[in-house]
Each structure stands twice: as structure tokens, then as C-alpha cells.
Coordinates of C-alpha atoms in Angstrom, one line a residue:
Chain A
M1 CA -19.7 -23.3 2.6
T2 CA -20.1 -21.7 -0.8
T3 CA -17.9 -22.5 -3.7
D4 CA -16.4 -20.0 -6.1
N5 CA -19.0 -20.9 -8.8
A6 CA -22.1 -20.8 -6.6
P7 CA -24.9 -18.8 -8.3
V8 CA -25.0 -15.2 -7.1
P9 CA -28.4 -14.0 -6.0
P10 CA -30.2 -11.0 -7.5
A11 CA -28.6 -8.6 -5.0
A12 CA -25.5 -8.9 -7.1
G13 CA -27.2 -6.8 -9.7
R14 CA -26.0 -3.8 -7.7
L15 CA -22.5 -5.1 -7.4
S16 CA -19.8 -3.8 -9.7
I17 CA -16.2 -5.1 -10.0
N18 CA -13.6 -2.5 -10.5
Q19 CA -11.1 -3.7 -13.0
E20 CA -8.1 -3.1 -10.8
T21 CA -9.4 -5.7 -8.5
V22 CA -8.7 -8.3 -11.2
R23 CA -6.1 -6.6 -13.3
Q24 CA -5.3 -10.0 -14.9
L25 CA -8.6 -9.9 -16.8
S26 CA -8.9 -7.9 -20.0
V27 CA -12.0 -5.7 -20.3
P28 CA -13.8 -8.3 -22.5
D29 CA -12.9 -11.1 -20.0
L30 CA -14.0 -9.1 -17.0
V31 CA -17.3 -8.3 -18.7
R32 CA -17.8 -11.9 -19.6
V33 CA -17.1 -13.2 -16.1
C34 CA -19.3 -10.6 -14.5
A35 CA -22.2 -11.2 -16.8
A36 CA -22.0 -15.0 -16.2
L37 CA -22.2 -14.4 -12.5
G38 CA -25.1 -12.0 -12.6
I39 CA -23.0 -9.0 -11.6
G40 CA -24.5 -5.8 -12.8
G41 CA -21.5 -3.5 -13.5
V42 CA -17.9 -3.0 -14.0
G43 CA -15.6 -0.1 -12.9
L44 CA -13.1 0.7 -15.6
W45 CA -9.7 2.4 -15.8
R46 CA -8.7 4.6 -18.6
G47 CA -5.5 2.7 -19.5
P48 CA -7.1 -0.7 -20.4
V49 CA -10.1 1.1 -21.9
R50 CA -7.9 3.1 -24.3
E51 CA -5.9 0.0 -25.1
L52 CA -9.0 -1.8 -26.3
G53 CA -10.5 1.4 -27.8
V54 CA -13.1 3.4 -25.9
R55 CA -15.9 2.7 -28.4
R56 CA -15.2 -1.0 -28.4
A57 CA -15.0 -1.1 -24.6
A58 CA -18.4 0.6 -24.5
E59 CA -19.9 -1.8 -27.0
T60 CA -18.5 -4.8 -25.1
V61 CA -20.1 -3.7 -21.9
R62 CA -23.4 -2.8 -23.5
A63 CA -23.6 -6.0 -25.5
A64 CA -23.3 -8.0 -22.3
G65 CA -26.1 -6.1 -20.6
L66 CA -23.8 -4.5 -18.1
T67 CA -23.2 -0.9 -17.1
V68 CA -20.0 1.0 -16.4
S69 CA -20.4 2.1 -12.8
S70 CA -17.5 4.6 -12.9
L71 CA -14.4 5.5 -14.9
C72 CA -11.2 5.9 -12.9
R73 CA -9.9 8.4 -13.1
G74 CA -9.4 12.1 -13.7
G75 CA -7.9 14.6 -11.3
F76 CA -4.3 15.5 -10.4
L77 CA -5.3 19.1 -10.5
T78 CA -2.9 20.7 -8.0
A79 CA -0.1 21.9 -10.3
V80 CA 1.0 25.5 -10.0
D81 CA 2.9 25.6 -13.3
P82 CA 0.5 27.0 -16.0
D83 CA 1.6 24.4 -18.6
E84 CA 1.2 21.5 -16.2
R85 CA -2.2 22.9 -15.2
A86 CA -3.3 23.3 -18.8
A87 CA -2.2 19.7 -19.6
A88 CA -4.1 18.4 -16.6
L89 CA -7.3 20.2 -17.6
A90 CA -7.0 18.9 -21.2
D91 CA -6.4 15.3 -19.9
N92 CA -9.5 15.6 -17.7
R93 CA -11.6 16.8 -20.6
A94 CA -10.5 13.7 -22.5
A95 CA -11.5 11.6 -19.5
V96 CA -14.9 13.2 -19.5
E97 CA -15.3 12.4 -23.1
E98 CA -14.2 8.8 -22.5
A99 CA -16.7 8.5 -19.6
A100 CA -19.5 9.8 -21.8
T101 CA -18.6 7.3 -24.6
L102 CA -18.6 4.5 -22.0
G103 CA -22.1 5.6 -20.9
T104 CA -21.1 6.1 -17.3
G105 CA -22.3 9.2 -15.5
T106 CA -19.4 9.1 -13.0
L107 CA -15.8 10.2 -13.5
V108 CA -13.8 9.6 -10.3
L109 CA -11.3 12.3 -9.5
V110 CA -8.1 11.8 -7.5
S111 CA -7.2 15.4 -6.8
G112 CA -3.4 15.2 -6.8
G113 CA -0.8 15.9 -4.1
L114 CA 1.5 18.7 -3.2
P115 CA 3.8 20.0 -5.9
A116 CA 7.5 19.5 -5.1
G117 CA 8.6 21.8 -2.4
A118 CA 5.1 23.0 -1.5
K119 CA 3.8 22.9 2.0
D120 CA 0.4 24.7 1.6
L121 CA -2.4 22.1 1.6
T122 CA -5.1 24.8 1.7
A123 CA -3.7 26.5 -1.4
A124 CA -3.5 23.1 -3.2
R125 CA -7.2 22.3 -2.3
E126 CA -8.2 25.8 -3.7
R127 CA -6.5 24.9 -7.0
V128 CA -8.6 21.8 -7.1
A129 CA -11.7 23.9 -6.6
D130 CA -10.6 26.3 -9.4
A131 CA -10.1 23.3 -11.7
L132 CA -13.5 21.9 -10.8
A133 CA -15.0 25.2 -11.8
E134 CA -13.5 24.8 -15.2
L135 CA -14.3 21.1 -15.6
A136 CA -17.7 20.7 -14.1
P137 CA -19.8 22.6 -16.7
Y138 CA -17.8 20.7 -19.5
A139 CA -18.6 17.4 -17.8
A140 CA -22.2 18.3 -17.3
R141 CA -22.6 19.0 -21.0
H142 CA -21.4 15.4 -21.6
G143 CA -23.8 14.0 -19.0
V144 CA -20.9 13.2 -16.7
R145 CA -20.7 14.0 -13.0
L146 CA -17.3 14.6 -11.4
A147 CA -16.9 12.5 -8.3
V148 CA -14.4 13.9 -5.9
E149 CA -12.7 11.1 -4.0
A150 CA -11.2 11.6 -0.5
L151 CA -8.1 9.5 -0.2
H152 CA -6.8 8.3 3.1
P153 CA -4.6 10.9 4.8
M154 CA -1.5 8.8 4.2
Y155 CA -1.8 10.0 0.5
A156 CA -2.1 13.7 1.3
S157 CA 1.3 14.7 0.2
D158 CA 1.9 12.7 -3.0
R159 CA -1.5 11.7 -4.4
C160 CA -4.6 13.5 -3.0
V161 CA -4.8 16.6 -0.9
V162 CA -8.5 15.8 -0.3
S163 CA -8.2 13.6 2.8
T164 CA -11.7 13.4 4.4
L165 CA -15.3 13.1 3.2
G166 CA -15.8 16.5 4.9
Q167 CA -13.2 18.1 2.7
A168 CA -14.7 16.4 -0.4
L169 CA -18.1 17.7 0.5
D170 CA -16.9 21.2 1.2
L171 CA -15.4 21.2 -2.4
A172 CA -18.4 19.7 -4.0
E173 CA -20.9 22.0 -2.4
R174 CA -19.6 25.0 -4.4
F175 CA -21.1 23.4 -7.5
P176 CA -24.5 22.1 -8.5
A177 CA -25.2 18.6 -7.1
D178 CA -25.7 17.1 -10.5
Q179 CA -22.3 18.3 -11.6
V180 CA -20.0 17.5 -8.7
G181 CA -20.4 14.6 -6.2
V182 CA -18.2 12.6 -3.9
V183 CA -17.0 9.0 -3.6
V184 CA -17.6 7.1 -0.4
D185 CA -14.8 4.6 -0.3
T186 CA -14.5 2.4 2.8
Y187 CA -10.8 2.0 2.5
H188 CA -10.1 5.7 2.7
L189 CA -12.8 6.7 5.3
W190 CA -13.2 3.8 7.7
W191 CA -11.1 5.4 10.5
D192 CA -13.0 8.7 10.7
D193 CA -15.5 9.0 13.5
R194 CA -17.3 11.8 11.6
V195 CA -18.2 9.5 8.7
P196 CA -21.7 8.6 9.8
D197 CA -22.6 12.3 10.0
L198 CA -20.8 13.1 6.8
I199 CA -22.5 10.3 4.8
A200 CA -25.8 11.6 6.1
R201 CA -24.8 15.1 4.9
A202 CA -23.7 13.7 1.6
G203 CA -27.1 12.0 1.1
A204 CA -29.0 15.1 2.1
E205 CA -27.0 17.2 -0.3
R206 CA -27.5 14.5 -3.1
R207 CA -23.7 14.2 -3.5
I208 CA -23.0 10.5 -3.3
A209 CA -21.8 9.7 -6.8
A210 CA -20.1 6.4 -6.1
F211 CA -19.7 3.8 -3.3
Q212 CA -16.5 1.7 -3.3
L213 CA -15.5 -1.2 -1.0
A214 CA -12.2 -2.5 0.1
D215 CA -11.0 -3.7 3.5
W216 CA -8.2 -2.4 5.6
I217 CA -5.3 -4.7 6.4
T218 CA -1.9 -4.3 7.9
P219 CA 1.1 -4.3 7.7
L220 CA 1.0 -1.7 4.9
P221 CA 3.4 -2.4 2.0
E222 CA 6.1 0.0 1.0
G223 CA 4.5 2.9 -0.8
V224 CA 1.2 2.0 0.8
L225 CA -0.6 1.7 -2.6
L226 CA -1.2 -2.0 -3.1
G227 CA -2.1 -3.1 0.4
R228 CA -5.9 -3.1 0.3
G229 CA -7.7 -6.1 1.8
Q230 CA -10.2 -8.3 0.1
L231 CA -13.7 -7.9 1.6
G232 CA -13.8 -9.5 5.0
D233 CA -10.0 -9.8 5.4
G234 CA -9.7 -6.7 7.5
C235 CA -11.3 -4.5 10.2
V236 CA -13.8 -2.5 8.2
D237 CA -17.4 -2.9 9.1
L238 CA -18.5 -3.1 5.4
R239 CA -22.2 -3.8 6.2
A240 CA -22.4 -0.8 8.5
F241 CA -21.1 1.4 5.6
R242 CA -23.6 -0.1 3.2
E243 CA -26.4 0.6 5.6
M244 CA -25.3 4.2 6.2
V245 CA -25.1 4.8 2.4
D246 CA -28.5 3.2 1.9
A247 CA -30.0 5.3 4.7
A248 CA -28.6 8.4 3.0
G249 CA -30.7 7.5 0.0
Y250 CA -27.9 6.1 -2.3
T251 CA -29.3 3.5 -4.6
G252 CA -26.5 3.2 -7.2
P253 CA -23.8 0.6 -7.8
I254 CA -21.6 -0.8 -5.1
E255 CA -18.2 -1.2 -6.6
V256 CA -15.4 -3.4 -5.2
E257 CA -12.0 -1.8 -5.7
V258 CA -9.2 -3.8 -4.1
F259 CA -5.6 -3.1 -5.1
N260 CA -3.7 -6.2 -4.0
P261 CA -1.1 -8.3 -6.0
A262 CA -2.3 -11.4 -4.2
L263 CA -5.7 -11.1 -6.1
W264 CA -3.9 -10.4 -9.4
A265 CA -2.0 -13.7 -9.0
G266 CA -5.1 -15.8 -8.8
D267 CA -7.5 -17.0 -11.5
G268 CA -9.5 -14.0 -12.4
K269 CA -12.9 -15.7 -12.6
R270 CA -12.4 -17.3 -9.2
V271 CA -11.4 -14.0 -7.7
V272 CA -14.6 -12.3 -9.1
A273 CA -16.8 -15.2 -7.9
G274 CA -15.2 -15.1 -4.5
T275 CA -15.7 -11.4 -4.3
A276 CA -19.3 -11.7 -5.2
E277 CA -19.8 -14.4 -2.5
R278 CA -18.1 -12.2 0.1
Y279 CA -20.2 -9.2 -1.0
R280 CA -23.4 -11.2 -0.5
R281 CA -22.3 -12.5 2.9
L282 CA -20.6 -9.4 4.3
V283 CA -22.2 -6.4 2.7
C284 CA -25.8 -7.3 1.7
Chain B
M1 CA 26.1 27.8 6.1
T2 CA 26.3 26.5 9.7
T3 CA 28.4 23.6 10.7
D4 CA 27.4 20.8 13.0
N5 CA 29.3 22.3 15.9
A6 CA 28.1 25.9 15.5
P7 CA 26.9 27.3 18.9
V8 CA 23.1 27.0 19.3
P9 CA 21.4 30.2 20.3
P10 CA 19.4 30.5 23.6
A11 CA 16.1 29.5 21.8
A12 CA 17.5 26.0 21.9
G13 CA 16.7 25.9 25.6
R14 CA 13.1 25.0 24.6
L15 CA 14.3 22.3 22.3
S16 CA 14.2 18.7 23.4
I17 CA 15.6 15.7 21.6
N18 CA 13.6 12.5 21.8
Q19 CA 15.9 9.6 22.2
E20 CA 14.4 7.6 19.3
T21 CA 15.7 10.3 17.0
V22 CA 19.2 9.2 17.9
R23 CA 18.8 5.7 19.0
Q24 CA 22.5 5.1 18.7
L25 CA 23.2 7.3 21.7
S26 CA 22.8 5.9 25.2
V27 CA 20.9 8.0 27.7
P28 CA 24.1 9.4 29.3
D29 CA 25.6 10.2 25.8
L30 CA 22.4 11.8 24.7
V31 CA 22.3 14.0 27.8
R32 CA 26.0 14.9 27.4
V33 CA 25.6 15.9 23.7
C34 CA 22.4 17.9 24.4
A35 CA 24.0 19.7 27.4
A36 CA 27.1 20.6 25.3
L37 CA 24.8 22.2 22.6
G38 CA 22.7 24.2 25.0
I39 CA 19.6 22.0 24.3
G40 CA 17.3 22.1 27.3
G41 CA 15.6 18.7 27.4
V42 CA 15.4 15.1 26.3
G43 CA 12.4 12.9 25.6
L44 CA 13.0 9.4 26.9
W45 CA 11.7 6.0 26.2
R46 CA 11.0 3.4 28.9
G47 CA 13.2 0.7 27.4
P48 CA 16.6 2.5 27.5
V49 CA 15.6 4.2 30.8
R50 CA 15.0 0.8 32.5
E51 CA 18.2 -0.6 31.1
L52 CA 20.2 2.2 32.7
G53 CA 18.0 2.2 35.8
V54 CA 15.3 4.8 36.3
R55 CA 16.9 6.5 39.2
R56 CA 20.3 6.6 37.5
A57 CA 18.7 8.0 34.3
A58 CA 16.9 10.7 36.4
E59 CA 20.2 11.7 38.1
T60 CA 22.1 11.8 34.9
V61 CA 19.6 14.2 33.3
R62 CA 19.4 16.4 36.5
A63 CA 23.2 16.5 37.0
A64 CA 23.5 17.9 33.5
G65 CA 21.0 20.6 34.2
L66 CA 18.5 19.2 31.7
T67 CA 14.9 18.2 32.0
V68 CA 12.9 15.2 30.8
S69 CA 10.3 16.7 28.5
S70 CA 8.2 13.5 28.3
L71 CA 8.4 9.8 28.8
C72 CA 7.3 7.6 26.0
R73 CA 5.1 5.7 26.5
G74 CA 2.1 4.3 28.2
G75 CA -1.1 3.3 26.6
F76 CA -2.3 0.2 24.6
L77 CA -5.5 0.3 26.5
T78 CA -7.9 -1.2 24.0
A79 CA -7.9 -4.9 25.1
V80 CA -11.2 -6.6 25.8
D81 CA -9.8 -9.6 27.6
P82 CA -9.8 -8.8 31.4
D83 CA -6.4 -10.2 32.0
E84 CA -4.8 -8.3 29.2
R85 CA -6.6 -5.2 30.3
A86 CA -5.4 -5.6 33.9
A87 CA -1.8 -6.2 32.7
A88 CA -2.0 -3.0 30.6
L89 CA -3.3 -0.9 33.5
A90 CA -0.5 -2.3 35.7
D91 CA 2.1 -1.5 33.1
N92 CA 0.7 2.0 32.8
R93 CA 0.9 2.5 36.5
A94 CA 4.5 1.5 36.4
A95 CA 5.1 4.0 33.5
V96 CA 3.5 6.7 35.7
E97 CA 6.0 5.8 38.5
E98 CA 8.9 5.9 36.1
A99 CA 7.8 9.3 34.8
A100 CA 7.6 10.6 38.4
T101 CA 11.0 9.4 39.2
L102 CA 12.4 11.0 36.0
G103 CA 10.8 14.3 37.1
T104 CA 8.7 14.7 34.0
G105 CA 5.1 15.7 34.3
T106 CA 4.2 14.2 31.0
L107 CA 3.5 10.5 30.1
V108 CA 2.7 10.1 26.4
L109 CA 0.0 7.6 25.8
V110 CA -0.4 5.6 22.5
S111 CA -3.9 4.3 22.9
G112 CA -3.6 1.0 21.1
G113 CA -5.3 -0.5 18.1
L114 CA -8.2 -2.8 17.5
P115 CA -8.1 -6.2 19.1
A116 CA -7.8 -9.1 16.6
G117 CA -11.1 -9.6 14.8
A118 CA -12.7 -6.4 16.1
K119 CA -14.3 -3.8 13.9
D120 CA -15.7 -1.3 16.4
L121 CA -13.5 1.7 16.7
T122 CA -16.0 3.6 18.8
A123 CA -16.1 0.8 21.4
A124 CA -12.3 0.7 21.4
R125 CA -12.1 4.4 22.0
E126 CA -14.5 4.0 24.9
R127 CA -12.3 1.4 26.4
V128 CA -9.5 4.0 26.3
A129 CA -11.7 6.4 28.1
D130 CA -12.5 3.8 30.8
A131 CA -8.8 3.2 31.3
L132 CA -8.0 6.9 31.5
A133 CA -10.6 7.1 34.3
E134 CA -8.7 4.5 36.2
L135 CA -5.2 5.9 35.5
A136 CA -5.7 9.7 35.6
P137 CA -6.2 10.0 39.4
Y138 CA -3.3 7.6 40.0
A139 CA -1.0 9.7 37.7
A140 CA -2.2 12.9 39.3
R141 CA -1.1 11.6 42.7
H142 CA 2.3 11.2 41.2
G143 CA 2.4 14.6 39.7
V144 CA 2.2 13.2 36.2
R145 CA -0.3 14.2 33.5
L146 CA -1.4 11.7 30.9
A147 CA -0.9 13.0 27.3
V148 CA -3.2 11.3 24.8
E149 CA -1.5 11.3 21.5
A150 CA -3.5 11.1 18.2
L151 CA -1.6 9.0 15.8
H152 CA -1.9 9.3 12.0
P153 CA -5.0 7.5 10.7
M154 CA -2.8 4.9 9.0
Y155 CA -2.1 3.5 12.5
A156 CA -5.8 3.3 13.5
S157 CA -6.1 -0.5 13.2
D158 CA -2.9 -1.7 14.8
R159 CA -1.5 1.0 17.0
C160 CA -3.8 3.8 18.0
V161 CA -7.6 4.2 17.6
V162 CA -7.2 7.9 18.4
S163 CA -6.6 9.4 15.0
T164 CA -7.3 13.1 15.2
L165 CA -6.6 15.9 17.6
G166 CA -10.3 16.3 17.8
Q167 CA -10.7 12.7 19.1
A168 CA -7.9 13.2 21.6
L169 CA -9.5 16.4 22.9
D170 CA -12.9 14.7 23.1
L171 CA -11.3 12.0 25.3
A172 CA -9.3 14.4 27.4
E173 CA -12.2 16.8 28.1
R174 CA -13.9 14.1 30.3
F175 CA -11.1 14.6 32.8
P176 CA -9.6 17.6 34.7
A177 CA -7.2 19.5 32.5
D178 CA -4.3 19.0 34.9
Q179 CA -4.8 15.2 34.7
V180 CA -5.2 14.5 31.0
G181 CA -3.8 16.5 28.1
V182 CA -3.0 15.9 24.5
V183 CA 0.1 15.7 22.3
V184 CA 0.4 17.9 19.3
D185 CA 2.7 16.0 16.9
T186 CA 3.2 17.5 13.4
Y187 CA 3.8 14.1 11.8
H188 CA 0.4 12.8 12.8
L189 CA -1.7 15.9 12.3
W190 CA -0.2 17.9 9.4
W191 CA -2.8 16.8 6.8
D192 CA -5.9 17.8 8.9
D193 CA -7.6 21.1 7.9
R194 CA -9.2 21.3 11.3
V195 CA -5.9 21.4 13.1
P196 CA -5.7 25.2 13.4
D197 CA -9.1 25.3 15.2
L198 CA -8.3 22.2 17.2
I199 CA -5.0 23.6 18.4
A200 CA -6.8 26.8 19.5
R201 CA -9.4 24.6 21.3
A202 CA -6.6 22.6 23.0
G203 CA -5.0 25.8 24.2
A204 CA -8.2 27.3 25.4
E205 CA -8.9 24.1 27.3
R206 CA -5.3 24.0 28.7
R207 CA -4.8 20.6 27.2
I208 CA -1.5 20.9 25.3
A209 CA 0.8 18.6 27.3
A210 CA 3.5 18.1 24.6
F211 CA 4.5 19.4 21.2
Q212 CA 6.5 17.1 19.0
L213 CA 8.1 17.7 15.6
A214 CA 8.8 15.4 12.7
D215 CA 8.5 16.0 8.9
W216 CA 6.4 14.0 6.5
I217 CA 8.2 12.3 3.6
T218 CA 7.3 9.7 1.0
P219 CA 7.4 6.9 -0.1
L220 CA 6.4 5.4 3.2
P221 CA 8.4 2.3 4.1
E222 CA 6.8 -1.2 4.7
G223 CA 5.0 -1.1 8.0
V224 CA 5.0 2.8 7.9
L225 CA 6.7 3.0 11.2
L226 CA 10.2 4.2 10.5
G227 CA 9.6 6.7 7.6
R228 CA 9.5 10.0 9.4
G229 CA 11.4 12.9 7.9
Q230 CA 14.1 15.0 9.6
L231 CA 13.0 18.6 10.0
G232 CA 12.9 20.3 6.7
D233 CA 13.1 17.2 4.5
G234 CA 9.3 17.0 4.0
C235 CA 6.2 19.0 3.4
V236 CA 5.1 20.0 6.9
D237 CA 5.1 23.7 7.6
L238 CA 6.8 23.3 11.0
R239 CA 7.0 27.0 11.8
A240 CA 3.3 27.4 11.2
F241 CA 2.6 24.7 13.7
R242 CA 5.0 26.3 16.3
E243 CA 3.2 29.6 15.8
M244 CA -0.2 28.0 16.3
V245 CA 0.9 26.2 19.4
D246 CA 2.5 29.4 20.7
A247 CA -0.6 31.4 20.0
A248 CA -2.6 28.8 21.9
G249 CA -0.6 29.6 25.0
Y250 CA 1.8 26.6 25.0
T251 CA 5.2 27.6 26.5
G252 CA 6.6 24.1 27.1
P253 CA 9.3 22.1 25.5
I254 CA 9.4 21.5 21.7
E255 CA 10.5 17.9 21.2
V256 CA 12.0 16.5 18.0
E257 CA 10.9 12.8 17.5
V258 CA 12.0 11.4 14.2
F259 CA 12.0 7.6 13.6
N260 CA 14.3 7.1 10.7
P261 CA 17.1 4.5 10.3
A262 CA 19.1 7.0 8.2
L263 CA 19.5 9.1 11.3
W264 CA 20.5 6.2 13.4
A265 CA 23.2 5.3 11.0
G266 CA 24.9 8.6 11.5
D267 CA 27.2 10.0 14.2
G268 CA 24.8 10.7 17.1
K269 CA 26.4 14.1 18.0
R270 CA 26.3 15.3 14.5
V271 CA 22.6 14.3 14.1
V272 CA 21.7 16.2 17.3
A273 CA 23.7 19.3 16.2
G274 CA 22.1 19.2 12.8
T275 CA 18.7 18.8 14.3
A276 CA 19.3 21.8 16.5
E277 CA 20.4 23.9 13.5
R278 CA 17.3 22.9 11.5
Y279 CA 15.2 23.7 14.5
R280 CA 16.6 27.2 14.8
R281 CA 16.3 27.8 11.1
L282 CA 12.9 26.2 10.3
V283 CA 10.9 26.3 13.6
C284 CA 12.0 29.3 15.6

């Protein structure tokens, strides 16, 4: 049995902890804890980064010898209303600039859901494509790649009209591979029998921009947003995913992103150490 | 504006009300209400049917000039344990017999989730196929077709490892088309961009055994089981689905199956009449 403070082997260098997994830790505390455990990266969210100041957050991570694996998140690009659409594009350009300041090449995009009263998913997905056409060159000039994330189909109406890795790849392939990639997130994709083929396709097309881990547990809570499982608590074959992504040629960070209030209630350092231990045991 | 007691036009003859939409009505009351409104069928569940007695339920429906569009449900065929598996098969054979007594040719199957501790969806789906191989000839001898229902991917772990119409068709095609079909349920399938092609495939392969309607609304409730929307309250293009199913050659009943406690709290007759009015306005 390992303890929470057991030293983490070198493999943890590829591990990144997404801040929402341990929301109780500030950016500096998260960075300090990860550095002490030999964890190579952190995934950051715009809110806490802006609270601290983007430059200061960047310096904090850099000074500790860590990297920012991704910034969450841009997106919400499905509005029909011209003013809403312009505001969303402006906000995404700001997110691109923040990502560049943080030194991460990856801005995760959650595409957005259906506008009120709308029923046309295809049209909404086309609006995402139109927005990518405006944003991708801007991001590229800042050294940032847009990472389209497919969210589980249970979020299709209110959060993300991109529901499968196949849809994400179909969107991405309209753009240069170094400008638009995709996120492979086990929580959103685990149920799909086409995922092995789609991960292979994503690798062949050089589209894997990020790889995120969470486990699937039930019952889902009301609103289905904060019911992700800590690694190993659910039914996802995490190692099989890691092997598929590796076989597809992905060599980047492996980010743990678990939204679960039970983890937020614990001691942040213990949660991170426990996550690293599970990563080593269940993923590596 | 129509009232709850407005006469329903002949198109309602194709309409069927699934009992779980108006759980507050007994089988005889549901049949009486539907007959008075010119609704052609009812979808029944095994529990209430057994409570009344299968033969008596069959007589009640027949005497009113209605048909049973489907019986819900068999399935739960993913157990590894031999005793559990034998019990599931025996229960499904009983469900086949009940369907035959009720005079419906359609037994809806919810395949079952992952056994505790299991992570292999592919193996679980193969166990469903193995069970179908045992059950399909038995059902055929009783004049009953097994209707494999794809449930929304949010149920993949605990309720149904068959998550897409494509998976349901891949299972069904191993068997004769008159023995194993699929259910097209708008609630489970609305998010999938492959559905137009898959409905066309299902029609070409003569696999559409049932067509069920419910709308998609959010936020989802805890457990995500009882959050379906009444027709028109959500974001599903119900008419587009009906047109696709029609174009695929399906001419059978159109069953409304909404699980929502708000509907159960209302007067059952008013709920059925309102459903018929929405069906006429939003689906026909």
C-alpha cells in the first residue's frame, strides 16, 4: 500500500493536474504541491488565473519548473445573435492571449450548446466552424492551438454541440493541424465503440492537442456537471485509453480533470498525491 | 388554441401512449381514455400488466378496439455470473410470453449495463448478442420480435451498453430481420449526427420495430432517469424524426414515452389529451 506522500516516479513528469480537480488550492499552492511531487504540469482555468493576474500566474508556474498543459477554456461559439457572437469571439481572443502569456500552446474550447428555442444541431455546429475560421489564424499568430473538445452527449443541448471525437475531428480537419486540434477526454468518450478508430485517426492527422483523464461513476448528480469519478473509482479503462493515445503518437501531457465536490472537500495536497499514485498505478 | 377535450383527428390512430407517461392511470383507465380520444394504441409495462393479470389486460385493450404497440421491457442481458444469466434469460422468455398474450409483436429490450467492477463494454455487448441468439428463435415462435433499444450514452454503465442506433443495428443484423429489430427513440438518439443515415439503414434493413417520442430538456435530474420532456418542451425536432422514420418505410405506431413526475402529478386524462394535441401539432 502506498501512502499519500510516497515519492512519485519519473513517469509523473508527464502528469498534469487540472486545477478544477483541486479547486481548494490557489494557483501558487497547486504549483507548489505539484512541484514537490515531481508532477510536470498544471492545467489552469481562466478565472483563477485572472484573479492572480495572468503574468504572475505564468511566472509562478515557470519559476517552479512546471509547464501549463492547457488553459480552460474558450468556446461557447454557437450564438446566432450578432452581438453575442461578437462578444464570444472577443472573449476567445482574450483567452488566446492569456494562453500565450501562460506559455501553453493549447486552449481548450467547449463549443457551446443550442441557443434558446433552437433545434438545429447541424447549424449550431456550422457556427462553431465559422468561429474557428475567425479564431484559428489569430491563435496561430500567438503560438496557440485551439483544442476542440467533444463533451459527452448529455451536454449536447446546453453546453457543447460537439458530442463525439468524430465530430470534433470533422471540425478540426477543415483547418491546418497546427492551428486546430482535439481533446481526448476519457470521461466524455469512454462509451463510444468508435473511439479506438477515432483516436488512431486523430493521431494520423496530428490532431491530438490534449489528453484528459477522469473516471465515469453513477448515479449522476442533478445537472450532471460535478459527478466525475477520481481515477479508478469508475468503469473507464484508463490504461487502455493511454495506450491508444500513445499508439497514435501523442507524447504530450496527461492531464487529470475531475470535477467532484468530494475531492474539493479534502486536503488539496493529499488529493494531488493520491491522484499521482492512482495515475502511476492505473494509467502508466 | 385547442382545449384538452378537443377531438383528435384520424392521424391519432397511429399514436400510442406509453403507460409510463401517465403512470397515475391504471391499464383499464389508460385504455378508456385513449379509446375516447381516438388514440389507436397503448405501450404497456410488465409490472402494471402483471398486477392486472396478463390475460385481463389483453382483453381490456382488445375490447376497446386498441392495440398494444409494445411491451416494455425485457433485456438486462449483460451478467457474467451463470445463475444471473440464466435468471435473466428465463425472465425474458416470460416477457416474450406476456407480449404474445397481449397481442403485441414487439418486446422492447434494454440491454443492461456493466456488471460491478467491469470495464469492458465490448465484452458486455457480446454477451447481449449471445443472449439474443438464445432468445430470438424463442420469441419468433411466439410471434414476437425483439426490439433492441439504444439508450442515451449517459446510461452506458448502469443500464444499457447499447448506446447508439449504429450499435443496435450492428447487433440486430446478426439475426433475421423478423426476429430482431431496433427501437428509434428520439430522447436517446437526438444528439447523434449519424442518425439520419442510421434511420435510413434501419429502414433498408427492415429493422425499425418501434418509434418512440420524448423531448430533451435540462437540467437533468439526479440519476437522469425521470427528466424527459413532454413533446415540444425541449430541443428535439420531433417532426424531422417522424419524417425520417416515414421515409425509411416505417408505418407502425408512434409511441409517446415520457418519464416525468410533473406529468404523473396531473390529471391523467388531461395529460393524454394534451399529449395527443401536441402530437398532432408537432409531429404530424
